[in-house]
Short mmCIF file of C-alpha atoms (C1' of nucleotides) in Angstrom, two decimals:
data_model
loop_
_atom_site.label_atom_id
_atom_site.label_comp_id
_atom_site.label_asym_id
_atom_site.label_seq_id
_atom_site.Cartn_x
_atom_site.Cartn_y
_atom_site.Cartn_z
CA UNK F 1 27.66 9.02 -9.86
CA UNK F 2 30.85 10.38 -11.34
CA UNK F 3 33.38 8.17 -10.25
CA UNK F 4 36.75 9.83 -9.14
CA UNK F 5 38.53 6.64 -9.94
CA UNK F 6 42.05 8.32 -11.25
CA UNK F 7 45.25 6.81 -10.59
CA UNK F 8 46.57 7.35 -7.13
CA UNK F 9 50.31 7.80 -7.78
CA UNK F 10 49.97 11.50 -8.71
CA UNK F 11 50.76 12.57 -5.28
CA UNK F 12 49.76 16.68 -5.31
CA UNK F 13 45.88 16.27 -4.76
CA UNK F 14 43.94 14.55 -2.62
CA UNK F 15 43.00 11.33 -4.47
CA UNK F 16 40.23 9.26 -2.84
CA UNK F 17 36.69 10.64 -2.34
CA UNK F 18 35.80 11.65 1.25
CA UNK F 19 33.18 9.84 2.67
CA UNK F 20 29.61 11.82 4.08
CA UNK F 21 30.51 11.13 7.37
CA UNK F 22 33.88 12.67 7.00
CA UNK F 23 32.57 15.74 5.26
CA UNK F 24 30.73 15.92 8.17
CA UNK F 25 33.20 16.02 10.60
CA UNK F 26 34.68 18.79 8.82
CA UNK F 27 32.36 21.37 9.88
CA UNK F 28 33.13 20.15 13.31
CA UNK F 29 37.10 20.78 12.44
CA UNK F 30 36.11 24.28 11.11
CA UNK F 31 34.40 25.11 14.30
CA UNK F 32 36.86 24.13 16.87
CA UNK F 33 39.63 25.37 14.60
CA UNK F 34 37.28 28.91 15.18
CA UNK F 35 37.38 28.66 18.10
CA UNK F 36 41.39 27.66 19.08
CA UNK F 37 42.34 30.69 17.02
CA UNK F 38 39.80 32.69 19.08
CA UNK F 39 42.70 31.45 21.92
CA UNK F 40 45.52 32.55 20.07
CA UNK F 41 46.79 28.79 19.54
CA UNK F 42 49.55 28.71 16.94
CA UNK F 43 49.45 25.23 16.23
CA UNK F 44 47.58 22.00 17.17
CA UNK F 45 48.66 18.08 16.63
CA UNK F 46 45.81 15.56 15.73
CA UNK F 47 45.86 13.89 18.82
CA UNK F 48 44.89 17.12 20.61
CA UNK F 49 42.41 17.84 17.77
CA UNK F 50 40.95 14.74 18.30
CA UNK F 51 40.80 15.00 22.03
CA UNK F 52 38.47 18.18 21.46
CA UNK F 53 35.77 16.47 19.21
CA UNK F 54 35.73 13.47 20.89
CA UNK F 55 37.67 11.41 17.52
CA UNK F 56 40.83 9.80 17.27
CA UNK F 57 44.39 11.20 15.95
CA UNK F 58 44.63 8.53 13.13
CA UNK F 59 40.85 9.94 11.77
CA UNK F 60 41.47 12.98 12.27
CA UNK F 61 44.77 12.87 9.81
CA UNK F 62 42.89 10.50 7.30
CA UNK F 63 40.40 12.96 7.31
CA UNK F 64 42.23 15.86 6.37
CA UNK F 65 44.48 13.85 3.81
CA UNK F 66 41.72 13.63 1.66
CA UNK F 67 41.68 17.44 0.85
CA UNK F 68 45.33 17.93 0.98
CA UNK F 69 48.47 18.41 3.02
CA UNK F 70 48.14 20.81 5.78
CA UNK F 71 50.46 19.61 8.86
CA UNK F 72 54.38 19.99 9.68
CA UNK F 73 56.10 16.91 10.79
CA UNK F 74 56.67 17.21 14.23
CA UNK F 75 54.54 19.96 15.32
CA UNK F 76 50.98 20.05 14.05
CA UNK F 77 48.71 21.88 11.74
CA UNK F 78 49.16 25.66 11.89
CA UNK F 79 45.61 26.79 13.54
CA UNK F 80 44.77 29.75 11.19
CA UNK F 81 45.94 28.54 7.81
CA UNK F 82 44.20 25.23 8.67
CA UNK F 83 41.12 26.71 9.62
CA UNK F 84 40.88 29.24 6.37
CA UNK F 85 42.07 26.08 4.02
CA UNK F 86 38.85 23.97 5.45
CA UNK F 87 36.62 27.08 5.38
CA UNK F 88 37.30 27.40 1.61
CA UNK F 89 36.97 24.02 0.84
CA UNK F 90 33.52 23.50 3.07
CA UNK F 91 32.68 26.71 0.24
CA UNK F 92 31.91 28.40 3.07
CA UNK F 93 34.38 31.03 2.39
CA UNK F 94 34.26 34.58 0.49
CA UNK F 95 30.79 33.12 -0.55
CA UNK F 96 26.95 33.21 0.93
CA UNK F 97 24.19 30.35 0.24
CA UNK F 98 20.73 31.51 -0.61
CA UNK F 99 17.97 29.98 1.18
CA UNK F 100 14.36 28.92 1.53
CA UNK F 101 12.07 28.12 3.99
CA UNK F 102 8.95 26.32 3.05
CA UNK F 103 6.74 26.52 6.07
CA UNK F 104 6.56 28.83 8.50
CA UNK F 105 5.62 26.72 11.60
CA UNK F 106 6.70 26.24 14.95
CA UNK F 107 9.83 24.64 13.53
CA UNK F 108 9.90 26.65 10.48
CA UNK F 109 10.42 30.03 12.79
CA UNK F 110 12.99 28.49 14.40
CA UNK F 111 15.44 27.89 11.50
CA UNK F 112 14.61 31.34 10.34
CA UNK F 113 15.81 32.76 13.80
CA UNK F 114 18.58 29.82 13.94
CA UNK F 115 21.54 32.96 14.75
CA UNK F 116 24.41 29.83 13.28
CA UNK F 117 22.58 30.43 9.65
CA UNK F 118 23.79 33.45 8.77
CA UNK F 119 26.77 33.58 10.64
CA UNK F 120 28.00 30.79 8.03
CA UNK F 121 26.89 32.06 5.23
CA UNK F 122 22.93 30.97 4.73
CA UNK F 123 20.68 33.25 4.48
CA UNK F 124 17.06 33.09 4.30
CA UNK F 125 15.47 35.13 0.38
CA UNK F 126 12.61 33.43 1.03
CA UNK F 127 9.68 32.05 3.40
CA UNK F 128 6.42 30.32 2.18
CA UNK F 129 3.44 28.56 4.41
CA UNK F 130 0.69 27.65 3.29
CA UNK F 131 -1.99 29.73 5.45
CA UNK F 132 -3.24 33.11 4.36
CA UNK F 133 -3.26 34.19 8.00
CA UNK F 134 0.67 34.11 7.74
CA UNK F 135 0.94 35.36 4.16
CA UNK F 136 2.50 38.80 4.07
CA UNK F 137 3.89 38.51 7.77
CA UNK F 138 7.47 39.34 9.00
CA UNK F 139 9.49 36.55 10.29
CA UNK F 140 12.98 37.47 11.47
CA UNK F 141 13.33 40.21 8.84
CA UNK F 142 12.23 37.93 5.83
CA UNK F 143 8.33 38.25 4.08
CA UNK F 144 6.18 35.47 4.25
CA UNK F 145 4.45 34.44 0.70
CA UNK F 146 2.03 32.37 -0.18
CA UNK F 147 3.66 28.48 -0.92
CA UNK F 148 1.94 28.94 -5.05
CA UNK F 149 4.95 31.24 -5.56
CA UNK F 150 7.07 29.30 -4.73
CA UNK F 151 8.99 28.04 -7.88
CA UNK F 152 8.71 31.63 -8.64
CA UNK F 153 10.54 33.02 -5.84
CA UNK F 154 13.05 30.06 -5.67
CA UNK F 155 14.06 30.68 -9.88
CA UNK F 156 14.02 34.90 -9.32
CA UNK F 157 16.19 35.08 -6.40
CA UNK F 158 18.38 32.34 -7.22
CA UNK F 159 18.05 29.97 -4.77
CA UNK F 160 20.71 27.60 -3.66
CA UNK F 161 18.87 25.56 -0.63
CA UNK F 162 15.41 24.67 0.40
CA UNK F 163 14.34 23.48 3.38
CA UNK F 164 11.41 21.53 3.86
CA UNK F 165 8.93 22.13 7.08
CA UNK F 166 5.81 21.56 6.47
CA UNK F 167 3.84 18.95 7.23
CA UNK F 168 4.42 15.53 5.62
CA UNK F 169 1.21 15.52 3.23
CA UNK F 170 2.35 18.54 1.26
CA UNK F 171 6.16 17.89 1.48
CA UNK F 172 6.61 16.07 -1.41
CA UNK F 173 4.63 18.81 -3.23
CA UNK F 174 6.99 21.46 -1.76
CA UNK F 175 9.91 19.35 -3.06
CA UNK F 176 8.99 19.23 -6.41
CA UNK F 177 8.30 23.13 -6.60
CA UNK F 178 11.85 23.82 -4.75
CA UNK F 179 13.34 21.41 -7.62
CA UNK F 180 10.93 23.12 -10.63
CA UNK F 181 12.35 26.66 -9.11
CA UNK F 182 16.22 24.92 -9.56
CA UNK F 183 17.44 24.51 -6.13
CA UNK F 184 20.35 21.86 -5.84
CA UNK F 185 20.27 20.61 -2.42
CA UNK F 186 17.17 20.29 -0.40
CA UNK F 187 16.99 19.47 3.19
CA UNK F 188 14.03 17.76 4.56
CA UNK F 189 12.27 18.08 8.35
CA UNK F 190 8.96 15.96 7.45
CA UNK F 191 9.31 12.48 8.38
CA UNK F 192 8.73 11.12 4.64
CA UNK F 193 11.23 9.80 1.88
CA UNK F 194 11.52 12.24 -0.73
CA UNK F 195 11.60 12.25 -4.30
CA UNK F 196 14.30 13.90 -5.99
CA UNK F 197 16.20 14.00 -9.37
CA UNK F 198 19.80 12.77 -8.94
CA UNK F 199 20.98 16.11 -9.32
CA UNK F 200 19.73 17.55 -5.98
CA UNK F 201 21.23 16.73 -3.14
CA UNK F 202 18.92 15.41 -0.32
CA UNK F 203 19.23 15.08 3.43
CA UNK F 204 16.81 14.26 5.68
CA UNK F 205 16.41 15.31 9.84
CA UNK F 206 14.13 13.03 11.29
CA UNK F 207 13.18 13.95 14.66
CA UNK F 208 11.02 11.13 15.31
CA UNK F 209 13.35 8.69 14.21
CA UNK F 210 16.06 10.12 17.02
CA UNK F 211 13.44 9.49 19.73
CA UNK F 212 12.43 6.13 18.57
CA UNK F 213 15.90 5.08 18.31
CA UNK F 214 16.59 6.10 21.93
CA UNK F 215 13.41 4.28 22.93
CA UNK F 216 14.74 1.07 21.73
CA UNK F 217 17.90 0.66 24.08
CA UNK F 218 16.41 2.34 26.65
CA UNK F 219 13.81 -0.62 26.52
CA UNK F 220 16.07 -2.90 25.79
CA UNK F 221 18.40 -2.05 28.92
CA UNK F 222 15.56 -3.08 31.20
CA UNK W 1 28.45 -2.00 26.54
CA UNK W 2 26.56 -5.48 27.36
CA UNK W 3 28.04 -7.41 24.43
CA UNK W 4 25.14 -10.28 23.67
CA UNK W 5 27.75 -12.40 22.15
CA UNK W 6 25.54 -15.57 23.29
CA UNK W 7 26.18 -18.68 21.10
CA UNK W 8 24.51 -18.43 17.28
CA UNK W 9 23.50 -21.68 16.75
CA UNK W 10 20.43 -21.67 19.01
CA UNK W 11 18.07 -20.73 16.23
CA UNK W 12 15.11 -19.16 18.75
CA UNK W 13 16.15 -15.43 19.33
CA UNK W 14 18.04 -12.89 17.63
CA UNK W 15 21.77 -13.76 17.05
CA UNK W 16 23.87 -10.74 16.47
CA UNK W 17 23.46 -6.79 17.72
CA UNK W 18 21.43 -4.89 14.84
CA UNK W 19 24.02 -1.68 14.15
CA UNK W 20 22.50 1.68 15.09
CA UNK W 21 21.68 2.60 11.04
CA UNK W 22 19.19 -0.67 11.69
CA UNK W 23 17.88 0.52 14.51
CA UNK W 24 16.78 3.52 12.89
CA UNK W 25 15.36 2.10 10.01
CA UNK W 26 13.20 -0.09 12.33
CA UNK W 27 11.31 3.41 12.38
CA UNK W 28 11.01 3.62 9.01
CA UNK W 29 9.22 0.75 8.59
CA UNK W 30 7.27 0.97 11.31
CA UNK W 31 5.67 4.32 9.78
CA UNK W 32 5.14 2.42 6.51
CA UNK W 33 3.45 -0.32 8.33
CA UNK W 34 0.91 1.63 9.71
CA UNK W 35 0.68 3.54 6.70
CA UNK W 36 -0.24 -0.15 5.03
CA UNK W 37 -2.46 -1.44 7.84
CA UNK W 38 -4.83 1.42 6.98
CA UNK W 39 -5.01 0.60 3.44
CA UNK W 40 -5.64 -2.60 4.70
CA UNK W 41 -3.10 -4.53 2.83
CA UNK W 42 -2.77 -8.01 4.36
CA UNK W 43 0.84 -8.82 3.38
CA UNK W 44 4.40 -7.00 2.01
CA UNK W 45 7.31 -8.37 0.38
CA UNK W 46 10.18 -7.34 1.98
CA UNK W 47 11.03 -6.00 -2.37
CA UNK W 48 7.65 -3.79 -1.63
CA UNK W 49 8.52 -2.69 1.83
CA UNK W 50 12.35 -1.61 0.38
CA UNK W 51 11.09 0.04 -2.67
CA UNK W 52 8.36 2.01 -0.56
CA UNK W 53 11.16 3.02 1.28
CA UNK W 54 14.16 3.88 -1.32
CA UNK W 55 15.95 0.23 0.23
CA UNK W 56 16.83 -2.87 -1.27
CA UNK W 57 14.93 -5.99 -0.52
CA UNK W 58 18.13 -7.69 0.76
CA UNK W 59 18.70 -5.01 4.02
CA UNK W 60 15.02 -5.18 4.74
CA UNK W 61 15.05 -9.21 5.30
CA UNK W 62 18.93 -8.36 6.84
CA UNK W 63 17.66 -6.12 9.13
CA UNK W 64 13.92 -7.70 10.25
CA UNK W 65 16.27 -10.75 10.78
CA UNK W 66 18.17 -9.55 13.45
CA UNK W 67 15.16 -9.37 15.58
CA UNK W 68 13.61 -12.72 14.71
CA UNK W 69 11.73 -14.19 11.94
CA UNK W 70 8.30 -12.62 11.26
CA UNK W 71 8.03 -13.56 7.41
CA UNK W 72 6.30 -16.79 5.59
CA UNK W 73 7.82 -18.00 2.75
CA UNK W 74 6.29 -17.11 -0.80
CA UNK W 75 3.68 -14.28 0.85
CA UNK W 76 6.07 -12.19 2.48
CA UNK W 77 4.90 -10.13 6.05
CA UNK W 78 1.74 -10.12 7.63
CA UNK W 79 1.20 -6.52 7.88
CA UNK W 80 -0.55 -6.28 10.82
CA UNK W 81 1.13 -8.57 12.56
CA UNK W 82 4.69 -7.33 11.80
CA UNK W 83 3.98 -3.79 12.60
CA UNK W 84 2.18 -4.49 16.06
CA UNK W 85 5.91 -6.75 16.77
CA UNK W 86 8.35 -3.96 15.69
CA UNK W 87 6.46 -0.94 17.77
CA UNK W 88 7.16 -3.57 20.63
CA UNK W 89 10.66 -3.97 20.14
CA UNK W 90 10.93 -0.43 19.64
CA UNK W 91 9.50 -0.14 23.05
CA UNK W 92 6.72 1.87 22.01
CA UNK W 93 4.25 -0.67 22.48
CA UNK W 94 2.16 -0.48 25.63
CA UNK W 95 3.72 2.21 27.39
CA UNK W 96 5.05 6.24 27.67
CA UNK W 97 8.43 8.17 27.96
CA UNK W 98 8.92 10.79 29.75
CA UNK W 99 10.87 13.59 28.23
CA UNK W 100 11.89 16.91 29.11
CA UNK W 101 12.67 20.09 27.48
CA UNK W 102 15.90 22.37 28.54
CA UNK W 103 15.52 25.59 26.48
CA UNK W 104 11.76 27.05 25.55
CA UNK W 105 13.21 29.07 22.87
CA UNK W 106 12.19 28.78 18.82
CA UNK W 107 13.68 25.40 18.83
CA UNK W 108 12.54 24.36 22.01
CA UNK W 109 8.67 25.86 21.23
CA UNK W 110 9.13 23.45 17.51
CA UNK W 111 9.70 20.34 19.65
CA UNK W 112 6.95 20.80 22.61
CA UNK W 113 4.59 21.94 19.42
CA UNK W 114 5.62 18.29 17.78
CA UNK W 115 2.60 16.05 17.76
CA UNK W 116 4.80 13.62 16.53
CA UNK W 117 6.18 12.93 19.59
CA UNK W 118 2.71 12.67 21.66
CA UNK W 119 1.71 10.24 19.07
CA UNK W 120 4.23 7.75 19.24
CA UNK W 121 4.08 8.29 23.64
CA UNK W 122 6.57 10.52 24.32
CA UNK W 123 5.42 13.18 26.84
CA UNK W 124 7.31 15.97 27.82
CA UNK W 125 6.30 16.29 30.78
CA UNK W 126 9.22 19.11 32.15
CA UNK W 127 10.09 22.13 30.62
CA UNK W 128 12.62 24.73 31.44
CA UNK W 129 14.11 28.30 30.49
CA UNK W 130 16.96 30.09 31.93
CA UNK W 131 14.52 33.56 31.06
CA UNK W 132 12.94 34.38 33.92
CA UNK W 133 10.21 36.21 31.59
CA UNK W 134 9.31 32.66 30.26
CA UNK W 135 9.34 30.75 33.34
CA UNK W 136 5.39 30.09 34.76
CA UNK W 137 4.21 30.49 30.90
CA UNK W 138 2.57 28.02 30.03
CA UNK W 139 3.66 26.34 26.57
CA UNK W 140 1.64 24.09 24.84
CA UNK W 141 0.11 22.74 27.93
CA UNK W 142 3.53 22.51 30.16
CA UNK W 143 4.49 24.74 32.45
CA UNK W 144 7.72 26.63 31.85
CA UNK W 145 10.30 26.10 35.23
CA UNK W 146 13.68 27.72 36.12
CA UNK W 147 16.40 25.81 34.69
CA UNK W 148 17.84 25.90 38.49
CA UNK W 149 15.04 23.27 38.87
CA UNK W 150 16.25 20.90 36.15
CA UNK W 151 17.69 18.35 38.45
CA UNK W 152 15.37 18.19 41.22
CA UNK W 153 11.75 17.76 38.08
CA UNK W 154 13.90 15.75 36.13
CA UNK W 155 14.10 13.23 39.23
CA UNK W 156 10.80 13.54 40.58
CA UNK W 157 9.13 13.35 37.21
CA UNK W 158 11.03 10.38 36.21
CA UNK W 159 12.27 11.34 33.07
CA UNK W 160 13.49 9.16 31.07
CA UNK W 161 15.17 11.53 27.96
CA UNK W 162 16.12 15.21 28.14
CA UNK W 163 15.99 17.28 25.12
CA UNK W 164 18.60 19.93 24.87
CA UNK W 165 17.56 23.17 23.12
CA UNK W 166 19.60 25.94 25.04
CA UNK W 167 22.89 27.70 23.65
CA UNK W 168 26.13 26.15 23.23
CA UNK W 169 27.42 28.30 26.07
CA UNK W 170 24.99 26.48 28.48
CA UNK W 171 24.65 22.98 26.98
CA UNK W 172 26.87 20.89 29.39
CA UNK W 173 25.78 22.40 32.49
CA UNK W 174 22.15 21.31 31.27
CA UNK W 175 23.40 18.23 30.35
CA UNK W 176 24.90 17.40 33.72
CA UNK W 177 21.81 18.04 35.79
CA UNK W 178 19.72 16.21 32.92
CA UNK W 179 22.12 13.59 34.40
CA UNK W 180 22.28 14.27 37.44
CA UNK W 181 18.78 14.00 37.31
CA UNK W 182 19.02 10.67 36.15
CA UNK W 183 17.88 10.62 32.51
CA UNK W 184 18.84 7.85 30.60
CA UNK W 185 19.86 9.35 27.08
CA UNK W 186 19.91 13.04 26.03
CA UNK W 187 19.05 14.59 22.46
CA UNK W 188 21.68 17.15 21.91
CA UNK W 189 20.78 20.03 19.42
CA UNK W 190 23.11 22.50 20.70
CA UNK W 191 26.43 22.62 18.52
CA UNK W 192 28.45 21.80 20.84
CA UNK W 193 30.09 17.56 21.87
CA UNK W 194 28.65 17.09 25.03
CA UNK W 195 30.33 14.96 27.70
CA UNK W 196 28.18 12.39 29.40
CA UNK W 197 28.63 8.93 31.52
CA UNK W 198 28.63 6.27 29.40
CA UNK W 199 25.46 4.64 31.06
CA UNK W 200 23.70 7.81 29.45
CA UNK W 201 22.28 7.19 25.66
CA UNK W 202 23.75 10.44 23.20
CA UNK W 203 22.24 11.72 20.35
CA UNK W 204 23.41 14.57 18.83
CA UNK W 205 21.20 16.62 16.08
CA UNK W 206 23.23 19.17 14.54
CA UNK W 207 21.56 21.46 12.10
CA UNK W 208 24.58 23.72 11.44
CA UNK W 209 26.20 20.58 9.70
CA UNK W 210 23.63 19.44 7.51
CA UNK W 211 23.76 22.69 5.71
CA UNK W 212 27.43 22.71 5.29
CA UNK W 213 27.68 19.86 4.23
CA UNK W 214 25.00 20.19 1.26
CA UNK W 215 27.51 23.67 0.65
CA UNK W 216 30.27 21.43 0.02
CA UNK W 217 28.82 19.56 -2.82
CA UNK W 218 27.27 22.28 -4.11
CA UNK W 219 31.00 24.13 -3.76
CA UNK W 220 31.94 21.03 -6.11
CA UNK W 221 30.16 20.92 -8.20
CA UNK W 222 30.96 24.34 -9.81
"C1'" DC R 1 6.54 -20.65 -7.81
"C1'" DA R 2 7.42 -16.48 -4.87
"C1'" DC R 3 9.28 -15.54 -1.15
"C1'" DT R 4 12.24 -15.68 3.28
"C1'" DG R 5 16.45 -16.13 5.99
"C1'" DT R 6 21.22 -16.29 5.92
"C1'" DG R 7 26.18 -17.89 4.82
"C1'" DA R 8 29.60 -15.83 1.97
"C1'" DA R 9 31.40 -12.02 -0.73
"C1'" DT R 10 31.95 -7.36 -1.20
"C1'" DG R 11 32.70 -2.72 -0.26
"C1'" DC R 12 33.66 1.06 3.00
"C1'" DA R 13 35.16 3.44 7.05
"C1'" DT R 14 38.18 3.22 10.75
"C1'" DT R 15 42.27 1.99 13.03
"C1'" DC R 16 46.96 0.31 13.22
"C1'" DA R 17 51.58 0.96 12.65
"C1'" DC R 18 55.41 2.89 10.77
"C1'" DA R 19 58.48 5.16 7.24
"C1'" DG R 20 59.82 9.74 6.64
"C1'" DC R 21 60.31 14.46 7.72
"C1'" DG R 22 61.36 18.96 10.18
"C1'" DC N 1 62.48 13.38 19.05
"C1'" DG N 2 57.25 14.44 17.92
"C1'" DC N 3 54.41 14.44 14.56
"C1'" DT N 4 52.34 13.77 9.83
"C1'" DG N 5 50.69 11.09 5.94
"C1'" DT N 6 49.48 6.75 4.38
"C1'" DG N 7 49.84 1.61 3.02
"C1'" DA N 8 48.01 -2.37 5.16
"C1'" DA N 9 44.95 -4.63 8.43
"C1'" DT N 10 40.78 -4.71 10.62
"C1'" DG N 11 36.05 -4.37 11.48
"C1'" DC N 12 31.33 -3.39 9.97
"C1'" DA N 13 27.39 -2.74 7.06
"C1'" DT N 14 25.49 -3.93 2.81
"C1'" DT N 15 24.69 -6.82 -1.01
"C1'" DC N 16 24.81 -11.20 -3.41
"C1'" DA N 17 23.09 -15.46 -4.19
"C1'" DC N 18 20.84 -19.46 -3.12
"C1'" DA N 19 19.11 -23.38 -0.21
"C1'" DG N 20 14.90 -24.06 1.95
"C1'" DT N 21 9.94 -23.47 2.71
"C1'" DG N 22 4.77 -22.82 2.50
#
DNA sequence: CACTGTGAATGCATTCACAGCG
DNA sequence: CGCTGTGAATGCATTCACAGTG
């Protein structure tokens, strides 16, 4: 969708679109950058960068040219300004992300009590599951309600991000209310594909899918 | 490592090394596979099978092919058939993994709760906790152990993967007596790149990054 | 005829390699 | 010098397109 296909000569913005897997990475720039300035390190070269995370120096510098210019010839990027420029630009700056939980399960609790949440910038409006017994409880400061008000509670308190754990019969029912109540991204714990309108963004954490995929080279390597 | 760069023109077995993405979509259709056998369809067309799955026909027959050739010209897949050869080659056919837990916390509690995992025979059969309150509990069915003990279950249970659900401050040392234990790949769900021997399989789950990475589209796009 | 299996083409992401800058 | 930023080269994964088959 939306093609960014503009002429590359004009040289002041980033051009090309970054790819998922670097927008990815940048959260993992943002959090070591957090935590060299936590060391009081002025500045830091790729190469070091990329030592950290486990990358290389010429990915690490492709990765940051799509968003701009940050470094100085000869001695690095400058720790702080680099870490507030990615910040902002991750939009996890000056800015919070409202969020809700649909099911309040084993795995449900632990994303509300997930500390890394709110530290960022998520926080949990809302909670729904599906069983009365839960209905009305207190989970990590936040009010269960019943999953019919859902849509409801998504639309009043302005709702940015759902996540999805519950189990895979109802998901796609879930979905649809967390899209009816106008959420724009939607992340999804229940191993089933998801339907979606184009204009919510989807991921999908498939636990299952991490253990299987171990499974197969472990078999495979004897 | 163990580059199976045998010649390709003996038609019999697999030719080239399926890429990880491949690998995990062996899972997917797996699930859908069972998910047909009880409806008791007798064949799929690899254009079913993709559409079920939000794929195109083209990377399902790409990415069955890599492990041989399972499909008749004109009908497409015998269902049963195809399913009962991928859970083999996934090596969850006819046998158990052994997994243990480092961290009995919210997280921790999600996965042991996971009947996911039981299902497709993986069985944790070690848990531990660095709280001493926790350790002797008993948590769905597994007793709770000092993390001191890691190593020394980890061996004598024969573990095959460790799941790591403790704090970033303690995820390596986990991870090296998960090793020194002698797993053979490690889930990671700490936020934190772990360093491991490169005999050891890596997965890394990080929860903090799907969310920030849904923030910076939604940062985009106004 | 409907479908598979696969060379060849395409499209991306990563890496190389180096001009240019402080 | 040491380092960035980036064209060009490489290496993969996906898609196309079609010969071949039951």
């Amino acid at each position: 969708m939306a093609r960014t296909n503009h002429r590359s000569n004009s040289r002041a913005a980033a051009s090309q679109v970054a790819s998922e897997a670097c927008v990815a990475r940048l959260s993992l720039y943002v959090r070591e950058l957090a935590r060299l300035e936590t060391q009081r390190v002025g500045y830091v070269s790729s190469r070091r960068l990329a030592q950290q995370l486990g990358l290389t120096d010429a990915q690490v510098r492709r990765d940051l040219s799509y968003f701009g210019q940050f470094g100085t010839s000869g001695l690095g990027y400058e720790v702080q300004r680099l870490h507030e420029r990615l910040t902002s630009i991750l939009g996890m700056a000056d800015r919070t992300w409202n969020v809700a939980l649909a099911g309040v399960g084993n795995l449900g609790s632990a994303l509300l009590a997930y500390r890394g949440f709110q530290e960022r910038g998520f926080l949990f409006r809302v909670a729904v599951d599906a069983d009365p017994q839960k209905v009305g409880r207190l989970v990590q400061g936040v009010e269960v309600a019943a999953v019919q008000r859902l849509t409801e509670l998504v639309r009043r308190n302005h709702i940015h991000i759902g996540l999805i754990a519950v189990p895979v019969a109802s998901a796609q029912e879930v979905c649809d209310q967390l899209v009816a109540g106008g959420v724009r991204a939607i992340v999804n714990f229940a191993p089933a594909r998801l339907e979606v309108p184009s204009s919510v963004r989807l991921r999908a954490v498939d636990l299952a899918i991490e253990l299987e995929s171990l499974a197969f080279y472990l078999a495979r390597n004897q």
